Coordinates of C-alpha atoms in Angstrom, one line a residue:
M119 CA -48.1 -0.5 -6.2
E120 CA -45.1 1.6 -7.2
D121 CA -42.8 0.6 -10.0
R122 CA -40.5 -2.2 -8.7
V123 CA -37.0 -0.9 -7.8
R124 CA -33.9 -2.7 -6.6
V125 CA -32.4 -1.3 -3.4
V126 CA -29.2 -1.7 -1.3
I127 CA -29.6 -0.7 2.3
A128 CA -26.6 0.6 4.4
E129 CA -27.5 0.9 8.1
D130 CA -25.5 -0.3 11.1
S131 CA -28.6 -1.0 13.2
V132 CA -29.7 -4.5 12.3
L133 CA -33.2 -3.8 13.7
L134 CA -33.6 -0.7 11.5
R135 CA -32.0 -2.4 8.5
E136 CA -34.4 -5.3 8.7
G137 CA -37.3 -2.9 9.3
L138 CA -36.5 -0.9 6.1
T139 CA -36.1 -4.2 4.2
R140 CA -39.6 -5.3 5.3
L141 CA -41.2 -1.9 4.4
L142 CA -39.8 -2.1 0.9
T143 CA -40.3 -5.8 0.2
D144 CA -43.9 -5.6 1.5
R145 CA -44.5 -3.0 -1.3
G146 CA -43.0 -5.3 -4.0
H147 CA -39.5 -3.9 -4.2
E148 CA -36.3 -6.0 -4.1
V149 CA -33.6 -5.4 -1.4
V150 CA -30.6 -7.0 -3.1
A151 CA -28.2 -6.4 -0.2
G152 CA -28.0 -5.0 3.3
V153 CA -24.7 -3.8 4.9
G154 CA -23.6 -2.2 8.1
D155 CA -20.8 0.3 7.1
G156 CA -19.6 2.6 4.4
A157 CA -16.7 0.4 3.2
A158 CA -19.0 -2.6 2.8
L159 CA -21.5 -0.4 0.9
I160 CA -18.9 0.7 -1.6
K161 CA -17.6 -2.9 -1.9
T162 CA -21.1 -4.3 -2.5
I163 CA -22.0 -1.7 -5.2
T164 CA -18.6 -2.3 -6.9
E165 CA -19.3 -6.0 -7.0
L166 CA -22.9 -5.6 -8.2
D167 CA -21.7 -3.2 -10.9
A168 CA -19.1 -5.7 -12.1
Q169 CA -21.8 -8.3 -12.4
G170 CA -24.0 -5.9 -14.4
E171 CA -26.5 -5.8 -11.5
L172 CA -26.2 -2.2 -10.3
P173 CA -29.2 -1.4 -8.1
D174 CA -31.6 1.5 -8.8
V175 CA -31.0 3.2 -5.4
V176 CA -29.0 3.1 -2.2
V177 CA -30.5 3.9 1.1
A178 CA -27.8 4.8 3.6
D179 CA -27.5 6.2 7.1
V180 CA -25.3 9.3 7.3
R181 CA -23.4 8.0 10.4
M182 CA -22.0 4.5 10.4
P183 CA -19.0 2.6 11.8
P184 CA -16.2 2.9 12.6
T185 CA -16.4 6.5 13.9
H186 CA -20.2 7.1 13.5
T187 CA -19.6 10.5 12.1
D188 CA -19.9 10.8 8.3
E189 CA -19.0 7.4 6.8
G190 CA -22.4 6.9 5.2
V191 CA -22.6 10.2 3.5
R192 CA -19.0 10.0 2.4
A193 CA -19.7 6.7 0.8
A194 CA -22.8 8.1 -0.8
V195 CA -20.9 11.0 -2.4
Q196 CA -18.2 8.7 -3.7
L197 CA -20.8 6.4 -5.2
R198 CA -22.6 9.3 -6.9
K199 CA -19.3 10.3 -8.6
A200 CA -18.5 6.7 -9.7
H201 CA -22.1 5.8 -10.7
P202 CA -24.0 8.9 -11.8
G203 CA -27.1 6.9 -12.6
L204 CA -27.3 5.4 -9.1
G205 CA -30.0 7.0 -6.9
V206 CA -28.8 7.8 -3.4
L207 CA -31.2 8.5 -0.4
V208 CA -29.5 9.2 2.9
L209 CA -31.2 9.1 6.3
S210 CA -30.1 11.2 9.3
Q211 CA -31.3 11.6 12.9
Y212 CA -30.9 15.3 12.6
V213 CA -30.5 17.9 9.9
E214 CA -26.8 18.2 9.2
E215 CA -26.4 21.0 6.7
R216 CA -22.8 20.3 5.7
Y217 CA -23.6 16.8 4.7
A218 CA -26.8 17.7 2.8
T219 CA -25.1 20.4 0.8
E220 CA -22.2 18.2 0.0
L221 CA -24.6 15.5 -1.3
L222 CA -26.4 18.0 -3.4
A223 CA -23.3 19.9 -4.7
G224 CA -23.0 17.9 -7.9
S225 CA -26.5 17.4 -9.1
S226 CA -29.9 17.1 -7.4
R227 CA -31.0 14.3 -9.9
G228 CA -31.5 11.0 -8.1
V229 CA -30.7 12.2 -4.6
G230 CA -32.6 12.4 -1.4
Y231 CA -32.0 13.4 2.2
L232 CA -34.6 12.5 4.8
L233 CA -34.8 12.6 8.6
K234 CA -35.2 9.1 10.1
D235 CA -38.6 10.2 11.6
R236 CA -39.9 10.3 8.1
V237 CA -39.5 6.5 7.9
A238 CA -42.5 6.1 10.2
E239 CA -44.6 7.7 7.5
V240 CA -44.4 4.5 5.4
R241 CA -46.0 5.6 2.2
E242 CA -44.0 8.8 2.1
F243 CA -40.8 7.0 2.7
V244 CA -41.4 4.3 0.1
D245 CA -42.5 7.0 -2.4
A246 CA -39.3 8.9 -1.7
V247 CA -37.2 5.7 -2.4
V248 CA -39.0 5.1 -5.7
R249 CA -38.7 8.8 -6.7
V250 CA -35.0 8.9 -6.1
A251 CA -34.5 5.6 -7.9
E252 CA -36.2 7.1 -10.9
G253 CA -34.0 10.1 -11.0
G254 CA -36.1 12.5 -8.9
T255 CA -35.3 14.4 -5.7
A256 CA -36.6 13.8 -2.1
L257 CA -35.6 16.4 0.4
D258 CA -37.1 16.5 3.9
P259 CA -38.9 19.8 4.5
E260 CA -36.8 20.5 7.6
V261 CA -33.6 20.0 5.5
V262 CA -34.8 22.5 3.0
A263 CA -35.7 25.0 5.7
Q264 CA -32.3 24.8 7.3
L265 CA -30.4 24.9 4.0
L266 CA -32.2 28.2 3.3
G267 CA -30.9 29.4 6.6
R268 CA -33.7 31.8 7.4
S269 CA -37.2 32.4 6.2
R270 CA -37.4 34.4 3.0
K271 CA -40.3 36.4 1.5
Q272 CA -42.1 34.7 -1.4
D273 CA -41.0 37.6 -3.7
V274 CA -37.3 36.9 -2.9
L275 CA -36.6 36.6 -6.7
A276 CA -38.2 40.0 -7.4
G277 CA -34.9 41.7 -7.3
L278 CA -33.4 39.6 -10.1
T279 CA -33.4 40.8 -13.7
P280 CA -35.1 38.7 -16.4
R281 CA -31.7 37.4 -17.5
E282 CA -30.6 36.6 -14.0
R283 CA -33.9 34.6 -13.5
E284 CA -33.1 32.8 -16.8
V285 CA -29.6 31.9 -15.6
L286 CA -30.9 30.8 -12.2
G287 CA -33.5 28.6 -13.9
L288 CA -30.7 26.9 -16.0
M289 CA -28.7 26.5 -12.8
A290 CA -31.7 24.7 -11.3
E291 CA -31.6 22.2 -14.2
G292 CA -28.0 21.3 -13.1
R293 CA -26.2 23.1 -15.9
T294 CA -22.7 24.4 -15.5
N295 CA -21.7 28.0 -16.2
S296 CA -20.2 26.9 -19.6
A297 CA -23.4 25.1 -20.5
I298 CA -25.5 28.1 -19.6
A299 CA -23.2 30.3 -21.7
R300 CA -23.7 28.1 -24.7
Q301 CA -27.5 28.0 -24.2
L302 CA -27.8 31.7 -23.9
V303 CA -25.1 32.4 -26.6
V304 CA -23.1 34.6 -24.3
S305 CA -19.5 34.5 -22.9
D306 CA -18.5 32.5 -19.8
G307 CA -17.6 35.8 -18.2
A308 CA -21.1 37.2 -18.7
V309 CA -22.6 34.1 -17.0
E310 CA -20.1 34.4 -14.1
K311 CA -21.2 38.0 -13.6
H312 CA -24.9 37.1 -13.6
V313 CA -24.2 34.3 -11.1
S314 CA -22.3 36.6 -8.8
N315 CA -25.2 39.1 -9.0
I316 CA -27.6 36.3 -8.1
F317 CA -25.6 35.3 -5.1
L318 CA -25.4 39.0 -3.9
K319 CA -29.2 39.6 -4.4
L320 CA -30.1 36.4 -2.6
G321 CA -27.9 37.3 0.3
L322 CA -25.5 34.4 -0.1
S323 CA -22.2 35.4 1.2
Q324 CA -18.7 34.3 0.2
S325 CA -18.4 32.3 3.5
E326 CA -20.9 29.8 2.1
G327 CA -18.4 28.9 -0.6
D328 CA -19.4 26.4 -3.2
H329 CA -22.7 25.7 -1.4
R330 CA -24.0 29.0 -2.6
R331 CA -25.0 27.5 -5.9
V332 CA -27.1 24.8 -4.1
L333 CA -28.7 27.3 -1.8
A334 CA -29.5 29.6 -4.8
V335 CA -31.2 26.7 -6.6
L336 CA -33.1 25.7 -3.5
T337 CA -34.3 29.3 -3.1
Y338 CA -35.5 29.3 -6.7
L339 CA -37.3 26.0 -6.3
N340 CA -38.9 27.0 -3.0
S341 CA -40.2 30.2 -4.6

């Protein structure tokens, strides 16, 4: 039996929502609320927080009413900003790179992105919910593969200097450039130069924008 966690589920399919609730409650967890759209999710979390009963984790579908495009992930990103300690696990029918990178852009702590097919593997799904609730990360292997964009050799980091590896390691811990500079006792400009070199050596182009930092960290972790 995993440590008991409190969960809010956001899924517009009543059947799936009830199924997820059953999976979690059968393992001893508490589903404190179930909602069918992003607006209701934000309202519910806000009310629970006001009552001092913020859940440990939110499980949300990426696509929900009214447009069935990105309401779920938008709500998840908003909740992560408002409640940094709240775990967020999003479910998607397909790998949607833009949404995955946006969710991971701030910090990978307490965040997960799984394909819905993974729910059928009950133990893995429940373990992922608990891991995210406890501040860990749960990324579907297919999500990681697509975020990396293409297969890379295992020695992909071989071209980095020892200092660049050190900087990348601190990036993987979720530290900002300023925090890295303080840790290494160097200037912000020096760190920015190291980060630019890391992006260049890992083949992460300017077109990938702010997501380059996430992709660099994923490459580091995967290696």
